[in-house]
Amino acid sequence: MSERRRKIVEAEPTEIYDVELEEDLLQANRDLAEENRRLLARCGVEAIDIMGCIGSGKTTLIHQLVGQLKGRRRIAVFKGDLTTTIDTDIIAKHGVETVQINTGKECHLDANLVRKALAKIDLGRIDLLLIENVGNLICPADFPLGAEKRLVVISVTEGPYMVVKHSRIFMDADTVVINKMDLAEAMKVDADRLEEDVKHVNSNATVVKAICRDGVGIDRVIESLGV
Amino acid sequence: MHEYATARLLVETVLREAARRSAKSVTEVHLVIGNLTFLSTEQLQSSYDLIAKGTPVEGSRLIVKENEGVVECDGCGYHGPLNTFNDASFLFIIPSLCCPQCGNTAKIVAGRECTVTKIRMEV
């Protein structure tokens, strides 16, 4: 038998390979938010994402909204916080269903956490969901939750530059509440200027000047949200 | 911090694509980050390096390109960069949703993404 030529296969030297993609890492949250939005719409539930700095008055606002609306709306509240149930306990005294979402170390709520919370309540028994986001004017802007409307609370005690320093979160706001108006003079903050700044960033947003602790302006917040 | 969460997603995406091609290692990852997101490139890089340790992605370079924000106006059909308003007391430009053409509120159509566009690997 003639000797066949042996063929030797050797490993090729390392090849460089380029993979072209178009994968948006933030899209996953947007997709989940859209799923949440569709689920809420199917169940006839209006959801409001309430954002603002730590101490701006988000919980007080929710407390007032629940107090004024519980007679004619079936309400549930989601409360996002790093830890504790202190604020949830305050809201729960109204007798509305509350779900505490402890984010652990995350600085914002995301659509996945809201989706898990939605699974804990009977959506057939409510028609209004108030979601209190973590106190933060930066990160929540990148993470929609699937709420129909977004409301941002700022207060005069945060100073005169909150809108211009954090303009991006106001781009998504349907309603902006300027809270603690009773302290505007003491703080030397021009609330009209703050309102102008909001309108420069987003002329569609409705601005309401309020004193949430005393219930001042809450009726206008309710009117602006259409709830 | 959501740079860490985003970096984790990024490493998972790159590992997945590398595993599909039985890659030995990854040398470069190209990202486009919109300038209307709040992702800091430096923090993203350091979170990425931390999470990539001990994986085929370790040592790969993150190459980040920034995307400008773009708005579209349903009122007048404008499609282009955002309007800005400036305040001399600030060192940065403040973006605005007011349409640069007609002043109505425009909607954002680009500038909020963090997109992986290319992965260079050794197979």
mmCIF file of C-alpha atoms in Angstrom:
data_model
loop_
_atom_site.group_PDB
_atom_site.id
_atom_site.type_symbol
_atom_site.label_atom_id
_atom_site.label_comp_id
_atom_site.label_asym_id
_atom_site.label_seq_id
_atom_site.Cartn_x
_atom_site.Cartn_y
_atom_site.Cartn_z
ATOM 1 C CA MET A 1 0.000 0.000 0.000
ATOM 2 C CA SER A 2 1.405 3.353 -0.938
ATOM 3 C CA GLU A 3 1.945 5.628 1.942
ATOM 4 C CA ARG A 4 -0.667 8.309 1.983
ATOM 5 C CA ARG A 5 0.465 11.796 2.657
ATOM 6 C CA ARG A 6 -0.308 12.470 6.221
ATOM 7 C CA LYS A 7 -2.320 15.521 6.916
ATOM 8 C CA ILE A 8 -1.518 17.191 10.129
ATOM 9 C CA VAL A 9 -4.015 19.556 11.605
ATOM 10 C CA GLU A 10 -2.497 22.155 13.859
ATOM 11 C CA ALA A 11 -4.344 24.638 15.981
ATOM 12 C CA GLU A 12 -4.734 27.953 14.177
ATOM 13 C CA PRO A 13 -3.104 30.905 15.897
ATOM 14 C CA THR A 14 -5.610 32.944 17.910
ATOM 15 C CA GLU A 15 -8.089 34.742 15.719
ATOM 16 C CA ILE A 16 -9.510 38.105 16.592
ATOM 17 C CA TYR A 17 -13.229 38.202 16.137
ATOM 18 C CA ASP A 18 -15.469 41.265 16.279
ATOM 19 C CA VAL A 19 -19.089 40.793 17.276
ATOM 20 C CA GLU A 20 -21.365 43.648 16.250
ATOM 21 C CA LEU A 21 -24.325 44.224 18.569
ATOM 22 C CA GLU A 22 -26.972 46.783 19.314
ATOM 23 C CA GLU A 23 -27.900 45.847 22.861
ATOM 24 C CA ASP A 24 -29.104 48.667 25.112
ATOM 25 C CA LEU A 25 -28.498 47.624 28.723
ATOM 26 C CA LEU A 26 -31.163 50.025 29.969
ATOM 27 C CA GLN A 27 -33.762 48.565 27.606
ATOM 28 C CA ALA A 28 -34.480 45.608 29.884
ATOM 29 C CA ASN A 29 -35.890 47.920 32.563
ATOM 30 C CA ARG A 30 -37.869 49.880 29.958
ATOM 31 C CA ASP A 31 -39.351 46.622 28.624
ATOM 32 C CA LEU A 32 -40.366 45.539 32.133
ATOM 33 C CA ALA A 33 -41.820 48.998 32.784
ATOM 34 C CA GLU A 34 -43.935 48.633 29.650
ATOM 35 C CA GLU A 35 -45.145 45.229 30.888
ATOM 36 C CA ASN A 36 -46.095 46.810 34.228
ATOM 37 C CA ARG A 37 -47.888 49.613 32.419
ATOM 38 C CA ARG A 38 -49.891 47.150 30.319
ATOM 39 C CA LEU A 39 -50.800 45.056 33.357
ATOM 40 C CA LEU A 40 -51.983 48.117 35.273
ATOM 41 C CA ALA A 41 -54.003 49.340 32.263
ATOM 42 C CA ARG A 42 -55.634 45.915 31.841
ATOM 43 C CA CYS A 43 -56.686 45.998 35.497
ATOM 44 C CA GLY A 44 -57.959 49.577 35.282
ATOM 45 C CA VAL A 45 -55.382 50.895 37.783
ATOM 46 C CA GLU A 46 -53.842 54.367 37.473
ATOM 47 C CA ALA A 47 -50.310 54.472 38.866
ATOM 48 C CA ILE A 48 -48.344 57.566 39.861
ATOM 49 C CA ASP A 49 -44.546 57.472 40.394
ATOM 50 C CA ILE A 50 -43.737 60.034 43.094
ATOM 51 C CA MET A 51 -40.108 61.151 43.175
ATOM 52 C CA GLY A 52 -38.146 63.750 45.080
ATOM 53 C CA CYS A 53 -35.201 64.339 47.368
ATOM 54 C CA ILE A 54 -34.914 62.897 50.841
ATOM 55 C CA GLY A 55 -37.064 65.049 53.099
ATOM 56 C CA SER A 56 -38.858 66.943 50.307
ATOM 57 C CA GLY A 57 -42.282 65.781 51.521
ATOM 58 C CA LYS A 58 -43.158 62.761 49.363
ATOM 59 C CA THR A 59 -44.590 60.721 52.230
ATOM 60 C CA THR A 60 -46.498 63.704 53.614
ATOM 61 C CA LEU A 61 -47.943 64.339 50.147
ATOM 62 C CA ILE A 62 -49.036 60.709 49.839
ATOM 63 C CA HIS A 63 -50.519 60.835 53.328
ATOM 64 C CA GLN A 64 -52.585 63.862 52.270
ATOM 65 C CA LEU A 65 -53.577 62.374 48.893
ATOM 66 C CA VAL A 66 -54.755 59.178 50.560
ATOM 67 C CA GLY A 67 -56.659 61.155 53.188
ATOM 68 C CA GLN A 68 -58.522 63.171 50.559
ATOM 69 C CA LEU A 69 -59.075 60.422 47.992
ATOM 70 C CA LYS A 70 -59.849 57.309 50.041
ATOM 71 C CA GLY A 71 -63.528 58.115 50.075
ATOM 72 C CA ARG A 72 -63.835 57.835 46.291
ATOM 73 C CA ARG A 73 -60.821 55.830 45.110
ATOM 74 C CA ARG A 74 -59.599 52.346 45.998
ATOM 75 C CA ILE A 75 -55.947 53.008 46.776
ATOM 76 C CA ALA A 76 -52.768 51.062 47.380
ATOM 77 C CA VAL A 77 -49.363 52.528 48.151
ATOM 78 C CA PHE A 78 -45.909 51.173 47.345
ATOM 79 C CA LYS A 79 -43.178 52.691 49.425
ATOM 80 C CA GLY A 80 -39.597 52.404 48.195
ATOM 81 C CA ASP A 81 -36.884 52.840 50.739
ATOM 82 C CA LEU A 82 -33.472 51.388 51.512
ATOM 83 C CA THR A 83 -34.817 49.867 54.668
ATOM 84 C CA THR A 84 -37.368 50.345 57.526
ATOM 85 C CA THR A 85 -41.143 50.380 57.500
ATOM 86 C CA ILE A 86 -41.511 53.696 59.364
ATOM 87 C CA ASP A 87 -43.205 55.560 56.526
ATOM 88 C CA THR A 88 -45.354 52.597 55.502
ATOM 89 C CA ASP A 89 -46.715 52.410 59.035
ATOM 90 C CA ILE A 90 -47.812 56.071 58.765
ATOM 91 C CA ILE A 91 -49.708 55.420 55.539
ATOM 92 C CA ALA A 92 -51.150 52.131 56.736
ATOM 93 C CA LYS A 93 -53.034 53.999 59.480
ATOM 94 C CA HIS A 94 -55.403 55.161 56.719
ATOM 95 C CA GLY A 95 -56.420 51.576 56.187
ATOM 96 C CA VAL A 96 -55.097 51.355 52.643
ATOM 97 C CA GLU A 97 -53.014 48.469 51.449
ATOM 98 C CA THR A 98 -49.307 49.310 51.580
ATOM 99 C CA VAL A 99 -46.340 47.368 50.302
ATOM 100 C CA GLN A 100 -42.875 48.260 51.514
ATOM 101 C CA ILE A 101 -40.204 47.745 48.846
ATOM 102 C CA ASN A 102 -36.826 47.689 50.501
ATOM 103 C CA THR A 103 -34.248 48.285 47.816
ATOM 104 C CA GLY A 104 -31.315 47.277 49.952
ATOM 105 C CA LYS A 105 -28.392 49.221 48.527
ATOM 106 C CA GLU A 106 -30.018 50.352 45.277
ATOM 107 C CA CYS A 107 -30.656 54.079 45.089
ATOM 108 C CA HIS A 108 -33.865 53.886 43.052
ATOM 109 C CA LEU A 109 -36.859 51.675 42.453
ATOM 110 C CA ASP A 110 -36.832 49.755 39.202
ATOM 111 C CA ALA A 111 -39.516 48.072 37.122
ATOM 112 C CA ASN A 112 -38.532 44.630 38.371
ATOM 113 C CA LEU A 113 -39.047 45.561 42.026
ATOM 114 C CA VAL A 114 -42.406 47.125 41.155
ATOM 115 C CA ARG A 115 -43.375 44.004 39.230
ATOM 116 C CA LYS A 116 -42.672 41.884 42.328
ATOM 117 C CA ALA A 117 -44.723 44.252 44.472
ATOM 118 C CA LEU A 118 -47.617 44.141 41.993
ATOM 119 C CA ALA A 119 -47.731 40.381 42.493
ATOM 120 C CA LYS A 120 -48.336 40.923 46.210
ATOM 121 C CA ILE A 121 -51.602 42.834 45.852
ATOM 122 C CA ASP A 122 -54.993 42.087 44.336
ATOM 123 C CA LEU A 123 -55.116 44.566 41.441
ATOM 124 C CA GLY A 124 -58.820 43.867 41.055
ATOM 125 C CA ARG A 125 -59.479 45.591 44.395
ATOM 126 C CA ILE A 126 -57.809 48.933 43.592
ATOM 127 C CA ASP A 127 -57.997 51.628 40.956
ATOM 128 C CA LEU A 128 -55.196 53.971 42.099
ATOM 129 C CA LEU A 129 -51.608 53.054 42.950
ATOM 130 C CA LEU A 130 -49.267 55.623 44.496
ATOM 131 C CA ILE A 131 -45.604 54.624 44.270
ATOM 132 C CA GLU A 132 -43.181 56.517 46.462
ATOM 133 C CA ASN A 133 -39.726 56.269 44.923
ATOM 134 C CA VAL A 134 -36.499 56.358 46.921
ATOM 135 C CA GLY A 135 -35.400 59.883 47.927
ATOM 136 C CA ASN A 136 -33.120 60.750 45.009
ATOM 137 C CA LEU A 137 -33.345 63.266 42.171
ATOM 138 C CA ILE A 138 -30.789 61.569 39.950
ATOM 139 C CA CYS A 139 -31.084 57.823 39.452
ATOM 140 C CA PRO A 140 -34.883 57.376 39.198
ATOM 141 C CA ALA A 141 -34.769 59.395 35.958
ATOM 142 C CA ASP A 142 -33.082 56.449 34.200
ATOM 143 C CA PHE A 143 -35.514 53.829 35.516
ATOM 144 C CA PRO A 144 -39.161 54.161 34.509
ATOM 145 C CA LEU A 145 -41.489 51.933 36.539
ATOM 146 C CA GLY A 146 -44.489 51.666 34.238
ATOM 147 C CA ALA A 147 -46.529 54.338 36.027
ATOM 148 C CA GLU A 148 -48.884 56.392 33.909
ATOM 149 C CA LYS A 149 -47.796 59.657 35.480
ATOM 150 C CA ARG A 150 -44.691 60.946 37.220
ATOM 151 C CA LEU A 151 -44.697 63.579 39.932
ATOM 152 C CA VAL A 152 -41.613 65.246 41.416
ATOM 153 C CA VAL A 153 -41.659 66.923 44.848
ATOM 154 C CA ILE A 154 -39.094 69.568 45.700
ATOM 155 C CA SER A 155 -39.157 71.852 48.692
ATOM 156 C CA VAL A 156 -37.924 75.410 49.264
ATOM 157 C CA THR A 157 -35.631 74.128 52.018
ATOM 158 C CA GLU A 158 -33.485 72.459 49.346
ATOM 159 C CA GLY A 159 -32.502 75.860 47.997
ATOM 160 C CA PRO A 160 -33.130 77.755 44.764
ATOM 161 C CA TYR A 161 -31.160 75.585 42.319
ATOM 162 C CA MET A 162 -32.794 72.145 42.555
ATOM 163 C CA VAL A 163 -34.438 72.307 39.133
ATOM 164 C CA VAL A 164 -31.427 73.489 37.164
ATOM 165 C CA LYS A 165 -29.086 71.116 38.988
ATOM 166 C CA HIS A 166 -31.348 68.112 38.344
ATOM 167 C CA SER A 167 -33.093 69.093 35.128
ATOM 168 C CA ARG A 168 -33.312 65.576 33.719
ATOM 169 C CA ILE A 169 -35.771 64.273 36.263
ATOM 170 C CA PHE A 170 -38.073 67.218 35.540
ATOM 171 C CA MET A 171 -38.117 66.270 31.859
ATOM 172 C CA ASP A 172 -40.304 63.302 32.732
ATOM 173 C CA ALA A 173 -42.540 65.035 35.245
ATOM 174 C CA ASP A 174 -46.237 65.557 34.610
ATOM 175 C CA THR A 175 -46.654 67.442 37.891
ATOM 176 C CA VAL A 176 -44.077 69.241 40.040
ATOM 177 C CA VAL A 177 -44.897 70.144 43.627
ATOM 178 C CA ILE A 178 -42.939 72.961 45.271
ATOM 179 C CA ASN A 179 -43.452 72.150 48.945
ATOM 180 C CA LYS A 180 -42.922 73.905 52.284
ATOM 181 C CA MET A 181 -44.021 77.265 50.833
ATOM 182 C CA ASP A 182 -44.491 78.546 54.403
ATOM 183 C CA LEU A 183 -40.673 78.542 54.701
ATOM 184 C CA ALA A 184 -39.916 80.286 51.372
ATOM 185 C CA GLU A 185 -39.373 83.680 52.946
ATOM 186 C CA ALA A 186 -37.164 82.350 55.730
ATOM 187 C CA MET A 187 -35.131 80.404 53.182
ATOM 188 C CA LYS A 188 -34.995 83.429 50.818
ATOM 189 C CA VAL A 189 -36.060 81.168 47.975
ATOM 190 C CA ASP A 190 -38.060 82.595 45.076
ATOM 191 C CA ALA A 191 -40.623 79.905 44.299
ATOM 192 C CA ASP A 192 -41.757 81.762 41.162
ATOM 193 C CA ARG A 193 -38.227 81.424 39.849
ATOM 194 C CA LEU A 194 -38.276 77.702 40.630
ATOM 195 C CA GLU A 195 -41.526 77.432 38.699
ATOM 196 C CA GLU A 196 -39.961 79.280 35.744
ATOM 197 C CA ASP A 197 -37.025 76.875 35.809
ATOM 198 C CA VAL A 198 -39.418 73.905 35.616
ATOM 199 C CA LYS A 199 -41.211 75.478 32.651
ATOM 200 C CA HIS A 200 -37.897 76.122 30.869
ATOM 201 C CA VAL A 201 -36.985 72.465 31.181
ATOM 202 C CA ASN A 202 -40.467 71.054 30.516
ATOM 203 C CA SER A 203 -43.260 73.442 29.546
ATOM 204 C CA ASN A 204 -45.821 70.621 29.792
ATOM 205 C CA ALA A 205 -45.355 70.052 33.511
ATOM 206 C CA THR A 206 -47.962 71.507 35.879
ATOM 207 C CA VAL A 207 -46.428 73.234 38.888
ATOM 208 C CA VAL A 208 -48.264 73.357 42.221
ATOM 209 C CA LYS A 209 -47.011 75.366 45.190
ATOM 210 C CA ALA A 210 -48.005 73.579 48.383
ATOM 211 C CA ILE A 211 -47.646 73.127 52.106
ATOM 212 C CA CYS A 212 -48.226 69.365 52.200
ATOM 213 C CA ARG A 213 -48.074 69.123 55.979
ATOM 214 C CA ASP A 214 -51.084 71.457 56.276
ATOM 215 C CA GLY A 215 -52.934 70.172 53.215
ATOM 216 C CA VAL A 216 -52.452 73.408 51.271
ATOM 217 C CA GLY A 217 -52.405 72.849 47.512
ATOM 218 C CA ILE A 218 -53.386 69.182 47.676
ATOM 219 C CA ASP A 219 -56.620 69.836 45.796
ATOM 220 C CA ARG A 220 -54.603 71.345 42.944
ATOM 221 C CA VAL A 221 -52.269 68.337 42.923
ATOM 222 C CA ILE A 222 -55.297 66.059 42.659
ATOM 223 C CA GLU A 223 -56.694 68.162 39.834
ATOM 224 C CA SER A 224 -53.392 68.194 37.955
ATOM 225 C CA LEU A 225 -53.013 64.411 38.232
ATOM 226 C CA GLY A 226 -56.598 63.924 37.094
ATOM 227 C CA VAL A 227 -57.291 61.483 39.928
ATOM 228 C CA MET B 1 -25.019 53.003 42.618
ATOM 229 C CA HIS B 2 -26.464 51.973 39.320
ATOM 230 C CA GLU B 3 -23.126 52.002 37.517
ATOM 231 C CA TYR B 4 -22.440 48.759 39.374
ATOM 232 C CA ALA B 5 -25.763 47.195 38.330
ATOM 233 C CA THR B 6 -25.219 48.337 34.742
ATOM 234 C CA ALA B 7 -21.653 46.996 34.760
ATOM 235 C CA ARG B 8 -22.951 43.645 35.987
ATOM 236 C CA LEU B 9 -25.424 43.511 33.096
ATOM 237 C CA LEU B 10 -22.630 44.498 30.747
ATOM 238 C CA VAL B 11 -20.297 41.726 31.929
ATOM 239 C CA GLU B 12 -23.165 39.177 31.671
ATOM 240 C CA THR B 13 -23.886 40.301 28.100
ATOM 241 C CA VAL B 14 -20.226 40.097 27.079
ATOM 242 C CA LEU B 15 -19.735 36.685 28.755
ATOM 243 C CA ARG B 16 -22.820 35.377 26.970
ATOM 244 C CA GLU B 17 -21.571 36.506 23.558
ATOM 245 C CA ALA B 18 -18.062 35.190 24.302
ATOM 246 C CA ALA B 19 -19.402 31.784 25.384
ATOM 247 C CA ARG B 20 -21.450 31.534 22.168
ATOM 248 C CA ARG B 21 -18.268 31.775 20.163
ATOM 249 C CA SER B 22 -16.114 29.762 22.589
ATOM 250 C CA ALA B 23 -13.855 32.769 22.942
ATOM 251 C CA LYS B 24 -10.631 32.452 24.940
ATOM 252 C CA SER B 25 -10.746 36.055 26.073
ATOM 253 C CA VAL B 26 -12.283 39.437 25.388
ATOM 254 C CA THR B 27 -10.013 42.362 24.574
ATOM 255 C CA GLU B 28 -12.366 45.282 23.862
ATOM 256 C CA VAL B 29 -15.962 46.234 24.569
ATOM 257 C CA HIS B 30 -17.450 49.221 22.760
ATOM 258 C CA LEU B 31 -20.276 51.136 24.427
ATOM 259 C CA VAL B 32 -22.377 54.104 23.378
ATOM 260 C CA ILE B 33 -23.741 56.038 26.358
ATOM 261 C CA GLY B 34 -26.330 58.744 25.833
ATOM 262 C CA ASN B 35 -25.531 62.058 27.510
ATOM 263 C CA LEU B 36 -29.022 62.199 29.012
ATOM 264 C CA THR B 37 -28.318 59.159 31.202
ATOM 265 C CA PHE B 38 -26.719 59.468 34.585
ATOM 266 C CA LEU B 39 -24.033 56.888 33.989
ATOM 267 C CA SER B 40 -20.535 57.992 34.880
ATOM 268 C CA THR B 41 -17.942 56.423 32.569
ATOM 269 C CA GLU B 42 -15.268 56.344 35.277
ATOM 270 C CA GLN B 43 -17.486 54.571 37.790
ATOM 271 C CA LEU B 44 -18.763 52.216 35.120
ATOM 272 C CA GLN B 45 -15.161 51.311 34.198
ATOM 273 C CA SER B 46 -14.128 50.632 37.783
ATOM 274 C CA SER B 47 -17.258 48.539 38.496
ATOM 275 C CA TYR B 48 -16.676 46.668 35.245
ATOM 276 C CA ASP B 49 -13.043 45.880 36.157
ATOM 277 C CA LEU B 50 -14.152 44.605 39.555
ATOM 278 C CA ILE B 51 -16.887 42.357 38.231
ATOM 279 C CA ALA B 52 -14.797 41.064 35.322
ATOM 280 C CA LYS B 53 -12.033 39.723 37.597
ATOM 281 C CA GLY B 54 -11.541 36.000 37.206
ATOM 282 C CA THR B 55 -13.656 35.816 34.034
ATOM 283 C CA PRO B 56 -12.637 35.724 30.324
ATOM 284 C CA VAL B 57 -13.633 39.400 30.311
ATOM 285 C CA GLU B 58 -10.894 40.384 32.779
ATOM 286 C CA GLY B 59 -8.446 42.896 31.390
ATOM 287 C CA SER B 60 -10.687 43.973 28.486
ATOM 288 C CA ARG B 61 -10.823 47.655 27.588
ATOM 289 C CA LEU B 62 -14.076 49.552 27.755
ATOM 290 C CA ILE B 63 -14.271 52.037 24.895
ATOM 291 C CA VAL B 64 -17.051 54.532 25.475
ATOM 292 C CA LYS B 65 -18.508 56.917 22.937
ATOM 293 C CA GLU B 66 -20.990 59.547 24.090
ATOM 294 C CA ASN B 67 -24.223 60.067 22.166
ATOM 295 C CA GLU B 68 -25.843 63.478 22.044
ATOM 296 C CA GLY B 69 -29.474 63.783 23.084
ATOM 297 C CA VAL B 70 -31.975 64.160 20.227
ATOM 298 C CA VAL B 71 -35.565 65.374 20.460
ATOM 299 C CA GLU B 72 -38.532 65.268 18.100
ATOM 300 C CA CYS B 73 -41.403 67.725 18.131
ATOM 301 C CA ASP B 74 -44.886 66.515 17.160
ATOM 302 C CA GLY B 75 -45.925 70.141 16.734
ATOM 303 C CA CYS B 76 -43.522 71.339 14.043
ATOM 304 C CA GLY B 77 -41.613 68.196 13.025
ATOM 305 C CA TYR B 78 -38.255 69.346 14.408
ATOM 306 C CA HIS B 79 -35.744 66.508 14.806
ATOM 307 C CA GLY B 80 -32.363 67.387 16.276
ATOM 308 C CA PRO B 81 -30.335 68.426 19.330
ATOM 309 C CA LEU B 82 -32.048 69.589 22.512
ATOM 310 C CA ASN B 83 -32.553 73.200 23.357
ATOM 311 C CA THR B 84 -30.533 74.477 26.292
ATOM 312 C CA PHE B 85 -30.820 77.385 28.644
ATOM 313 C CA ASN B 86 -27.775 78.795 30.295
ATOM 314 C CA ASP B 87 -27.250 80.330 33.658
ATOM 315 C CA ALA B 88 -23.939 82.136 34.166
ATOM 316 C CA SER B 89 -23.681 80.808 37.719
ATOM 317 C CA PHE B 90 -23.484 77.250 36.429
ATOM 318 C CA LEU B 91 -20.554 75.651 34.694
ATOM 319 C CA PHE B 92 -22.733 73.284 32.705
ATOM 320 C CA ILE B 93 -25.441 73.696 30.123
ATOM 321 C CA ILE B 94 -28.983 72.962 31.284
ATOM 322 C CA PRO B 95 -30.960 70.852 28.799
ATOM 323 C CA SER B 96 -34.550 71.732 28.001
ATOM 324 C CA LEU B 97 -37.408 69.848 26.392
ATOM 325 C CA CYS B 98 -38.745 73.011 24.766
ATOM 326 C CA CYS B 99 -38.537 72.595 20.999
ATOM 327 C CA PRO B 100 -35.763 74.870 19.622
ATOM 328 C CA GLN B 101 -38.025 75.665 16.674
ATOM 329 C CA CYS B 102 -41.499 76.280 18.080
ATOM 330 C CA GLY B 103 -41.179 76.199 21.885
ATOM 331 C CA ASN B 104 -43.652 73.340 22.450
ATOM 332 C CA THR B 105 -42.578 70.333 24.493
ATOM 333 C CA ALA B 106 -40.578 67.889 22.402
ATOM 334 C CA LYS B 107 -39.928 64.232 23.200
ATOM 335 C CA ILE B 108 -36.562 62.564 23.650
ATOM 336 C CA VAL B 109 -35.739 60.039 20.920
ATOM 337 C CA ALA B 110 -32.030 59.473 21.640
ATOM 338 C CA GLY B 111 -29.615 60.072 24.484
ATOM 339 C CA ARG B 112 -30.963 57.717 27.149
ATOM 340 C CA GLU B 113 -29.217 54.561 26.034
ATOM 341 C CA CYS B 114 -26.268 52.471 27.191
ATOM 342 C CA THR B 115 -25.699 50.268 24.157
ATOM 343 C CA VAL B 116 -23.082 47.597 23.598
ATOM 344 C CA THR B 117 -22.118 47.976 19.947
ATOM 345 C CA LYS B 118 -19.063 45.777 19.518
ATOM 346 C CA ILE B 119 -17.120 43.112 21.379
ATOM 347 C CA ARG B 120 -13.616 42.148 20.234
ATOM 348 C CA MET B 121 -12.589 38.680 21.353
ATOM 349 C CA GLU B 122 -9.898 36.068 20.813
ATOM 350 C CA VAL B 123 -11.317 32.771 19.612
#
